[in-house]
Coordinates of C-alpha atoms and ligand atoms in Angstrom, one line a residue:
M1 CA -59.8 1.9 -46.1
A2 CA -58.9 1.1 -49.6
L3 CA -55.6 1.9 -51.7
K4 CA -56.0 3.8 -54.2
L5 CA -53.1 4.4 -56.8
F6 CA -52.4 6.2 -60.0
N7 CA -52.6 3.6 -63.5
T8 CA -50.7 4.8 -66.1
L9 CA -52.8 2.1 -68.0
T10 CA -55.5 3.8 -67.7
R11 CA -54.5 7.2 -66.8
S12 CA -56.6 7.6 -63.5
I13 CA -56.8 6.7 -59.9
Q14 CA -57.9 3.7 -58.6
D15 CA -58.6 1.3 -56.1
F16 CA -55.8 -0.8 -55.8
A17 CA -57.4 -4.8 -56.6
P18 CA -54.9 -7.3 -56.7
L19 CA -56.3 -10.1 -59.3
D20 CA -55.6 -13.1 -56.4
A21 CA -58.9 -14.0 -55.8
T22 CA -58.9 -14.2 -51.8
G23 CA -57.3 -10.4 -52.5
K24 CA -54.3 -11.1 -50.3
T25 CA -51.3 -11.9 -52.4
V26 CA -49.5 -9.0 -54.6
G27 CA -47.3 -9.9 -57.8
M28 CA -45.3 -7.3 -57.8
Y29 CA -42.5 -6.3 -60.6
C30 CA -39.9 -3.7 -61.0
C31 CA -37.4 -3.5 -63.4
G32 CA -33.9 -3.5 -62.5
P33 CA -30.7 -1.8 -62.7
T34 CA -28.5 -2.7 -66.0
V35 CA -25.7 -3.7 -64.2
Y36 CA -22.7 -1.5 -66.2
D37 CA -22.5 0.6 -63.2
F38 CA -23.0 1.9 -59.9
A39 CA -26.5 3.3 -59.5
H40 CA -26.9 6.2 -59.2
I41 CA -28.9 8.9 -57.2
G42 CA -32.0 9.2 -60.1
N43 CA -32.0 5.6 -60.1
W44 CA -32.3 5.1 -56.3
R45 CA -35.2 7.3 -56.2
T46 CA -37.5 4.2 -58.5
F47 CA -35.9 1.6 -55.7
V48 CA -36.7 3.3 -53.1
F49 CA -40.3 4.1 -54.2
A50 CA -40.2 0.4 -55.0
D51 CA -39.4 -0.4 -51.4
L52 CA -42.3 2.1 -50.5
V53 CA -45.2 0.5 -52.5
R54 CA -44.0 -3.3 -51.1
R55 CA -43.7 -1.5 -47.7
Y56 CA -47.3 -0.1 -48.2
L57 CA -48.8 -3.4 -49.5
E58 CA -47.6 -5.8 -46.7
F59 CA -48.6 -2.6 -44.0
K60 CA -52.1 -3.0 -45.6
G61 CA -51.7 -6.6 -44.8
Y62 CA -51.0 -8.4 -48.6
A63 CA -48.9 -11.0 -49.0
V64 CA -46.4 -9.7 -51.7
L65 CA -43.9 -11.3 -53.6
H66 CA -41.7 -8.8 -55.1
V67 CA -39.5 -9.2 -58.8
M68 CA -36.4 -7.2 -59.4
N69 CA -34.8 -8.4 -62.3
I70 CA -30.8 -7.6 -62.5
T71 CA -29.6 -7.2 -66.5
D72 CA -27.2 -8.5 -67.0
V73 CA -26.6 -8.3 -70.8
E74 CA -28.1 -6.0 -72.6
D75 CA -26.4 -3.2 -75.6
K76 CA -24.3 -0.5 -72.8
I77 CA -23.1 -3.6 -71.2
I78 CA -21.6 -5.7 -74.3
K79 CA -20.0 -1.8 -74.7
R80 CA -18.6 -1.6 -71.5
V81 CA -17.5 -5.7 -71.5
R82 CA -15.3 -4.8 -74.5
E83 CA -13.9 -1.4 -73.6
N84 CA -12.9 -3.5 -70.4
K85 CA -11.2 -6.6 -72.0
T86 CA -13.6 -8.5 -68.9
T87 CA -16.0 -11.6 -69.1
L88 CA -19.5 -10.3 -68.7
R89 CA -20.0 -12.1 -65.0
E90 CA -16.7 -10.1 -64.6
F91 CA -17.8 -7.8 -65.0
T92 CA -21.7 -7.8 -64.2
G93 CA -21.0 -9.7 -60.7
K94 CA -19.3 -6.4 -59.3
Y95 CA -22.0 -3.9 -60.2
E96 CA -24.4 -6.3 -59.2
A97 CA -22.8 -7.5 -55.7
A98 CA -22.4 -3.0 -55.4
F99 CA -26.2 -2.1 -56.4
L100 CA -26.8 -4.8 -53.4
D101 CA -25.1 -3.3 -50.6
D102 CA -26.2 0.1 -51.4
L103 CA -30.1 -1.4 -51.5
R104 CA -28.9 -2.4 -48.2
A105 CA -27.7 0.6 -47.3
L106 CA -30.7 2.9 -47.7
G107 CA -32.8 -0.1 -45.5
C108 CA -34.5 -0.9 -48.5
L109 CA -36.4 -4.9 -48.1
E110 CA -34.7 -6.5 -50.7
P111 CA -36.6 -8.1 -53.5
H112 CA -37.9 -12.0 -52.9
H113 CA -36.2 -12.3 -56.7
K114 CA -33.8 -10.8 -58.3
P115 CA -33.3 -13.3 -61.9
R116 CA -30.9 -12.0 -64.0
A117 CA -31.6 -12.2 -67.6
T118 CA -28.3 -14.2 -68.6
E119 CA -29.8 -17.1 -66.2
Y120 CA -33.6 -17.2 -68.6
I121 CA -32.1 -17.5 -72.0
A122 CA -34.6 -20.7 -72.1
E123 CA -37.6 -18.5 -71.3
I124 CA -36.4 -15.8 -73.4
I125 CA -35.8 -18.4 -76.6
A126 CA -39.4 -19.7 -76.0
L127 CA -41.3 -16.3 -76.0
I128 CA -39.4 -15.6 -78.5
E129 CA -40.5 -19.0 -80.2
K130 CA -44.0 -18.8 -79.2
L131 CA -44.0 -14.9 -81.2
I132 CA -43.2 -16.5 -84.0
A133 CA -45.9 -19.4 -84.5
R134 CA -48.0 -16.5 -84.1
G135 CA -46.8 -14.5 -87.1
I136 CA -46.0 -11.5 -84.7
A137 CA -41.8 -11.6 -84.7
Y138 CA -40.1 -12.4 -87.8
Q139 CA -36.3 -13.2 -88.3
A140 CA -34.9 -10.6 -90.7
Q141 CA -32.1 -10.9 -93.5
D142 CA -29.5 -9.3 -90.7
G143 CA -30.5 -13.5 -89.0
S144 CA -32.0 -10.8 -85.6
V145 CA -35.4 -11.4 -84.5
Y146 CA -38.2 -8.3 -84.7
F147 CA -41.8 -7.8 -83.8
S148 CA -44.0 -7.0 -85.8
I149 CA -46.2 -4.0 -84.8
I150 CA -48.3 -4.1 -87.8
K151 CA -49.2 -8.1 -86.9
Y152 CA -49.2 -7.2 -83.6
Q153 CA -52.4 -4.9 -84.2
G154 CA -53.8 -6.4 -86.5
C155 CA -54.5 -9.6 -84.0
G156 CA -56.6 -7.3 -82.5
C157 CA -53.6 -6.0 -80.2
N158 CA -53.0 -2.4 -79.3
Y159 CA -49.2 -1.6 -79.4
G160 CA -49.3 2.1 -77.3
Q161 CA -51.4 1.5 -74.4
L162 CA -48.9 3.8 -71.9
L163 CA -48.4 6.6 -74.0
K164 CA -50.8 8.0 -76.9
L165 CA -48.2 6.9 -80.2
N166 CA -48.2 9.0 -83.8
F167 CA -48.7 5.7 -85.6
D168 CA -48.4 8.3 -89.1
E169 CA -45.0 8.6 -88.0
M170 CA -44.0 4.9 -88.2
R171 CA -43.1 3.7 -91.6
A172 CA -44.0 -0.2 -91.7
G173 CA -41.4 -2.9 -92.3
E174 CA -38.6 0.0 -90.4
R175 CA -36.9 -1.9 -87.8
V176 CA -35.0 -0.5 -84.6
A177 CA -31.8 -2.6 -83.4
S178 CA -31.0 -0.8 -80.2
D179 CA -32.2 -1.1 -76.6
E180 CA -33.5 2.4 -76.5
Y181 CA -34.8 4.4 -78.9
E182 CA -36.9 7.4 -78.8
K183 CA -40.5 7.5 -79.2
E184 CA -40.9 9.5 -83.0
S185 CA -38.7 6.1 -83.9
I186 CA -41.6 3.2 -83.1
A187 CA -40.7 0.6 -85.7
D188 CA -40.3 -3.0 -85.2
F189 CA -37.8 -3.8 -82.4
A190 CA -35.5 -6.1 -81.8
L191 CA -36.3 -9.5 -80.1
W192 CA -33.0 -11.7 -80.2
K193 CA -29.6 -9.6 -81.7
A194 CA -27.6 -11.8 -84.2
R195 CA -24.1 -12.4 -83.0
V196 CA -22.0 -9.3 -84.4
P197 CA -17.7 -9.9 -83.9
D198 CA -17.9 -7.0 -81.4
D199 CA -20.3 -9.3 -79.4
G200 CA -17.2 -10.6 -78.5
D201 CA -18.0 -13.8 -75.9
V202 CA -21.3 -12.9 -75.3
F203 CA -23.4 -14.6 -77.5
W204 CA -25.9 -18.2 -76.9
P205 CA -26.9 -20.7 -79.7
S206 CA -30.9 -20.2 -80.4
P207 CA -33.0 -21.4 -83.0
F208 CA -32.5 -19.0 -85.0
G209 CA -28.9 -18.2 -84.6
E210 CA -25.8 -17.7 -82.2
G211 CA -26.6 -14.8 -80.3
R212 CA -28.4 -12.5 -77.5
P213 CA -32.0 -11.1 -76.5
G214 CA -33.2 -7.7 -76.4
W215 CA -33.5 -5.8 -73.5
H216 CA -37.3 -5.8 -73.4
I217 CA -38.0 -9.4 -73.7
E218 CA -35.8 -10.2 -71.2
C219 CA -38.2 -8.5 -69.2
S220 CA -41.1 -10.3 -70.4
A221 CA -39.7 -13.8 -70.0
M222 CA -38.3 -13.0 -66.3
S223 CA -41.6 -11.1 -65.0
M224 CA -43.9 -14.3 -66.4
K225 CA -41.9 -17.3 -65.3
V226 CA -41.7 -15.6 -61.8
L227 CA -45.4 -14.2 -61.9
G228 CA -47.4 -15.6 -64.0
E229 CA -48.8 -14.8 -67.5
S230 CA -50.9 -11.9 -66.1
F231 CA -49.5 -10.1 -62.9
D232 CA -50.4 -7.5 -60.4
L233 CA -47.9 -4.7 -60.6
H234 CA -45.3 -3.4 -62.5
L235 CA -43.1 -0.2 -61.7
G236 CA -40.4 1.8 -62.9
G237 CA -39.1 5.2 -63.4
E238 CA -41.3 7.2 -65.8
D239 CA -38.4 6.9 -69.0
L240 CA -38.9 2.8 -68.8
K241 CA -43.0 3.3 -70.2
F242 CA -41.7 4.2 -73.8
P243 CA -39.7 1.5 -75.5
H244 CA -39.3 -0.7 -73.1
H245 CA -42.9 -0.8 -71.0
E246 CA -44.7 -1.0 -74.3
D247 CA -42.7 -3.4 -75.8
E248 CA -42.7 -5.6 -72.8
I249 CA -46.4 -5.2 -72.7
A250 CA -46.7 -6.1 -77.0
Q251 CA -44.1 -9.5 -76.1
S252 CA -45.9 -10.8 -73.5
E253 CA -49.5 -10.1 -75.0
G254 CA -49.2 -11.2 -78.2
A255 CA -47.3 -14.6 -76.3
T256 CA -50.0 -15.5 -74.0
G257 CA -53.7 -13.7 -75.6
K258 CA -54.3 -12.3 -71.4
P259 CA -53.7 -8.9 -70.2
F260 CA -50.3 -9.1 -69.0
V261 CA -50.5 -6.5 -65.9
K262 CA -53.0 -5.5 -64.2
H263 CA -51.6 -1.7 -62.5
W264 CA -48.3 0.7 -64.3
L265 CA -47.4 2.6 -61.5
H266 CA -44.5 4.9 -62.7
G267 CA -42.4 7.0 -60.7
A268 CA -41.3 10.4 -61.7
H269 CA -37.3 12.0 -62.5
L270 CA -34.8 13.2 -60.5
L271 CA -32.8 16.3 -61.4
V272 CA -30.1 17.5 -59.5
E273 CA -29.8 21.1 -59.0
G274 CA -32.6 21.4 -61.3
K275 CA -30.8 20.3 -64.4
K276 CA -30.8 16.3 -65.6
M277 CA -27.9 15.0 -64.2
S278 CA -25.0 14.1 -65.7
K279 CA -21.2 13.2 -66.0
S280 CA -20.0 16.5 -67.7
L281 CA -21.9 18.9 -65.6
G282 CA -20.8 17.5 -62.7
N283 CA -24.2 17.2 -61.1
Y284 CA -24.1 13.3 -61.3
F285 CA -23.9 10.7 -57.9
T286 CA -24.0 7.8 -56.5
L287 CA -24.9 6.2 -53.5
R288 CA -21.4 5.9 -52.2
D289 CA -20.4 9.7 -54.0
L290 CA -22.7 10.8 -51.1
M291 CA -21.1 8.1 -48.7
A292 CA -17.9 9.7 -49.3
K293 CA -19.3 13.6 -48.3
G294 CA -20.0 11.5 -44.9
F295 CA -24.3 11.6 -45.7
T296 CA -25.6 8.5 -44.5
G297 CA -27.7 6.1 -46.7
R298 CA -30.7 6.5 -44.2
E299 CA -30.6 9.9 -44.5
V300 CA -30.6 9.3 -48.7
R301 CA -33.7 7.3 -47.8
F302 CA -35.6 9.9 -46.0
L303 CA -34.9 12.5 -48.4
L304 CA -36.1 10.4 -51.4
L305 CA -39.4 9.7 -49.8
K306 CA -40.2 13.1 -49.0
A307 CA -41.0 13.7 -52.6
H308 CA -44.3 12.1 -53.7
Y309 CA -43.3 9.8 -56.5
R310 CA -45.4 11.6 -59.2
D311 CA -43.6 14.6 -58.9
T312 CA -40.1 15.5 -60.2
F313 CA -38.0 15.4 -57.3
N314 CA -34.8 18.5 -57.4
F315 CA -31.9 16.8 -55.8
T316 CA -29.3 19.3 -53.7
L317 CA -26.9 18.4 -51.1
E318 CA -28.4 21.1 -49.4
G319 CA -32.0 19.2 -49.1
L320 CA -29.2 16.4 -48.3
Q321 CA -27.5 18.5 -45.3
G322 CA -31.4 19.6 -43.9
V323 CA -32.8 16.1 -43.3
R324 CA -30.3 15.7 -40.3
A325 CA -32.3 18.1 -38.1
E326 CA -35.5 16.2 -39.2
L327 CA -34.1 12.6 -38.6
A328 CA -32.6 14.2 -35.3
R329 CA -35.8 15.2 -33.7
I330 CA -37.3 11.9 -34.5
D331 CA -34.4 10.2 -33.1
E332 CA -34.0 11.6 -30.0
T333 CA -37.7 10.7 -29.9
I334 CA -37.6 7.5 -30.1
T335 CA -34.3 7.5 -28.1
T336 CA -36.4 8.7 -25.0
L337 CA -39.4 6.3 -25.5
R338 CA -37.0 3.4 -25.6
E339 CA -35.3 4.6 -22.7
I340 CA -38.5 5.4 -20.5
A341 CA -40.2 2.5 -21.9
G342 CA -37.5 -0.1 -20.9
N343 CA -38.5 -3.8 -21.4
T344 CA -41.7 -2.7 -20.5
P345 CA -44.3 -5.8 -21.3
L346 CA -47.2 -5.1 -23.5
D347 CA -50.5 -5.8 -24.1
L348 CA -51.5 -4.4 -27.3
N349 CA -55.6 -5.6 -26.6
K350 CA -55.1 -3.9 -22.9
D351 CA -53.0 -1.4 -22.5
Y352 CA -53.8 1.9 -22.2
D353 CA -53.7 3.5 -26.0
S354 CA -52.8 7.8 -26.3
K355 CA -54.9 9.9 -29.0
H356 CA -51.9 10.8 -30.7
N357 CA -51.2 7.1 -31.5
V358 CA -54.5 6.8 -32.4
V359 CA -54.4 9.9 -34.3
L360 CA -51.0 8.8 -36.2
M361 CA -51.9 5.4 -37.6
A362 CA -55.1 7.1 -39.0
D363 CA -53.8 9.8 -40.8
F364 CA -51.1 7.8 -41.7
E365 CA -53.2 5.1 -44.0
K366 CA -55.3 7.9 -45.1
A367 CA -52.7 9.8 -46.9
L368 CA -50.7 6.8 -48.2
D369 CA -54.0 5.7 -49.4
S370 CA -54.6 8.6 -51.1
D371 CA -52.1 7.5 -54.1
L372 CA -48.9 7.3 -51.4
N373 CA -49.4 11.3 -50.5
V374 CA -46.1 11.0 -48.4
S375 CA -46.4 14.9 -47.8
A376 CA -49.5 13.9 -45.9
A377 CA -48.0 11.0 -44.5
W378 CA -45.1 13.2 -43.3
A379 CA -47.5 15.2 -41.5
S380 CA -48.4 13.4 -39.4
V381 CA -45.1 12.1 -38.6
H382 CA -44.1 15.6 -37.6
Q383 CA -47.0 16.4 -35.7
W384 CA -46.8 13.2 -33.6
I385 CA -43.0 13.8 -33.0
R386 CA -44.2 17.4 -31.3
N387 CA -46.7 15.5 -29.3
H388 CA -44.1 13.6 -27.8
N389 CA -41.3 15.9 -26.7
P390 CA -38.4 14.3 -24.9
V391 CA -38.2 16.6 -22.0
D392 CA -41.7 16.3 -21.7
M393 CA -42.2 13.0 -21.8
R394 CA -38.9 12.6 -19.2
I395 CA -40.6 15.7 -16.7
G396 CA -43.4 12.3 -16.9
K397 CA -45.4 15.6 -15.6
G398 CA -46.0 14.0 -12.3
L399 CA -47.4 9.9 -14.3
N400 CA -46.1 7.1 -11.7
P401 CA -43.5 5.0 -13.4
D402 CA -45.5 2.3 -15.0
F403 CA -48.1 4.0 -16.3
A404 CA -45.0 6.8 -17.5
A405 CA -43.0 3.0 -19.0
K406 CA -46.4 1.3 -20.6
T407 CA -47.2 5.1 -22.6
A408 CA -43.9 5.4 -23.8
A409 CA -44.1 1.7 -24.8
R410 CA -47.0 2.0 -26.9
S411 CA -45.9 4.5 -28.8
L412 CA -42.8 3.1 -29.4
A413 CA -45.1 0.3 -30.6
T414 CA -47.0 2.6 -32.7
W415 CA -43.8 4.0 -34.3
E416 CA -42.1 0.8 -35.6
H417 CA -45.6 -0.5 -37.0
V418 CA -45.4 3.4 -38.8
D419 CA -41.8 2.1 -39.6
Q420 CA -42.1 -1.3 -40.7
V421 CA -43.6 1.5 -43.9
L422 CA -40.8 4.5 -43.8
G423 CA -37.7 2.2 -43.5
L424 CA -36.3 4.4 -41.1
G425 CA -34.9 2.0 -38.2
G426 CA -33.7 3.7 -35.3
R427 CA -30.5 5.4 -35.3
P428 CA -29.0 2.0 -37.3
L429 CA -25.6 0.4 -36.2
E430 CA -25.1 1.3 -40.1
D431 CA -24.0 4.9 -38.8
V432 CA -21.5 3.7 -36.3
P433 CA -18.4 3.0 -39.3
A434 CA -17.2 -0.4 -38.6
E435 CA -14.2 0.4 -37.3
I436 CA -15.8 2.5 -34.3
M437 CA -18.2 -0.6 -33.7
V438 CA -15.0 -2.7 -33.5
L439 CA -12.9 -0.6 -30.7
A440 CA -16.0 -0.2 -28.7
N441 CA -16.4 -4.0 -28.6
D442 CA -13.2 -4.6 -28.0
R443 CA -13.7 -1.6 -24.8
Q444 CA -16.4 -3.4 -23.4
K445 CA -14.9 -6.7 -23.6
C446 CA -11.6 -5.1 -21.4
R447 CA -14.6 -3.5 -19.1
E448 CA -15.8 -7.3 -19.1
T449 CA -12.4 -9.3 -17.4
K450 CA -11.4 -5.7 -15.0
D451 CA -8.9 -4.5 -18.3
F452 CA -10.1 -0.9 -17.1
K453 CA -6.6 0.5 -18.3
H454 CA -6.2 -0.7 -21.9
A455 CA -10.8 0.0 -21.7
D456 CA -9.6 4.0 -21.1
T457 CA -6.8 3.8 -23.3
L458 CA -9.7 3.0 -26.3
R459 CA -12.6 5.7 -25.1
K460 CA -8.9 8.1 -25.5
L461 CA -8.9 6.7 -29.5
L462 CA -12.4 6.4 -29.6
L463 CA -12.5 9.8 -28.8
E464 CA -10.0 11.2 -30.9
K465 CA -12.3 9.1 -34.2
G466 CA -14.8 11.8 -33.1
W467 CA -16.9 9.4 -30.9
S468 CA -17.7 9.6 -27.3
V469 CA -19.1 6.7 -25.6
E470 CA -21.4 6.5 -22.3
D471 CA -22.1 3.4 -20.1
S472 CA -25.6 2.5 -19.4
P473 CA -27.3 -0.1 -17.6
K474 CA -28.1 -1.7 -21.0
G475 CA -23.9 -1.5 -22.7
P476 CA -22.4 1.2 -23.7
K477 CA -24.0 4.0 -26.5
L478 CA -22.1 5.5 -29.0
K479 CA -22.2 9.3 -29.7
K480 CA -20.8 11.2 -32.6
L481 CA -19.2 13.8 -31.1
Ligands
AMP501 P1 -31.2 1.1 -65.4 O1 -30.0 1.0 -64.6 O2 -31.2 2.8 -66.0 O3 -31.7 0.7 -66.4 O4 -32.5 2.7 -64.5 C1 -33.2 1.7 -63.2 C2 -34.3 2.3 -62.8 O5 -33.7 3.7 -63.0 C3 -35.2 2.8 -63.8 O6 -36.9 2.5 -63.4 C4 -34.7 4.1 -64.4 O7 -36.5 4.4 -65.1 C5 -35.1 4.2 -63.1 N1 -34.5 5.5 -63.8 C6 -32.9 6.5 -63.9 N2 -32.6 7.5 -64.2 C7 -33.6 7.9 -63.4 C8 -33.8 9.3 -62.7 N3 -33.3 10.2 -63.6 N4 -34.7 9.4 -61.9 C9 -35.2 8.6 -61.1 N5 -35.3 7.0 -61.5 C10 -34.0 7.4 -62.9
ZN502 ZN1 -37.7 -3.7 -67.4

């Protein structure tokens, strides 16, 4: 069945069809983090959504080239570098590394390319030169280079493809120098910002004088360099539609004369307790804040994946607490299937498949094909879990053990297929703190060298830290008490 997605460009749900004539490869760009602080859970909602899109496209058989930029120079970063009396690279490097750690903790696949804006200055300059040559960009008195919306429209191009804009409010010739501005202040925007004393050491030489790029042009330059002048999918949070994405389209189409992106996908925002997140309201959480409260990245991922990407999501700590029981139910079923299946070899073409697995695969795909309807997809998963009751499976209901093992292996293979999209994994090792893993491994080594006394001491230590260890034929199993 064809995948249907809502395209912000056409404001309608459309069949997804890549530009590639063979229909096999997909170029996908998601605006990445501005590395001036730890990413908050609103940001993570958008990045987990992008991960879901990528995983589902791969599930559908596409070869996806996933690009996510790192915005490592823009207004907010420069301000923080100045305040912290540090260097750009030192400052952004710390938050970039933290971002990638969090990305992994949330079970997101790492994008294939993670271009940093500061490493694409030559491409950015070349793009601005093209726009100047086409008469769409100009250098103003302040030395900065601006994009002229009037000139762009004069070339028959359309500014306002993602949002309806009121051009009556636009005052021709007015300029906006900051990276972020409201819809009401549509004006010529900065492509290259001339160096000012507040920029400190953050500047590059260019044919337009020393300065630094504007935020919007960075994404145009990086996405087109890696994915080509026209590509399939561009994602981001809904706040980026204007001005960021509108400006990306204008700069790219203005320079190349070609359609920039075929499908635009925007994720709705996350609120906390019904309110916009803000540090002053005390409802602002990074992933690290939640981990410090004892939650895992996997639990946060599970919660973020429960809501449809176009619905505003209301995050609460109670909601996050609530996913534990649901995840535990899934984990119990999968663990039981693993125990029963053992190492049973499976021939997917020959071995018996249960109706439950066939129904799950069909319903899951039908749901996600329909503009990523995750609620229906989760309903199919929960039904399948109910049909794989661990107690019933253990009793085996009179099945011969060989058949039971094959059936379990088949169900497990089905789960693993579905989980390529969900990305929950089994109960992951990351759930076990590193310190506990070290103690458990040491204890295992003691047992292997028959140092049972020391092994026992380590078991007691693990118990004191709230972990029990059971020895099974497949090795030790840790359980949180
Ligand atoms: P930034 O690092 O601010 O450039 O944002 C990174 C991504 O997070 C962008 O795609 C934003 O649209 C998205 N984003 C920012 N705030 C929220 C929020 N509260 N809910 C969902 N996505 C958000
Ligand atoms: Zn961007």
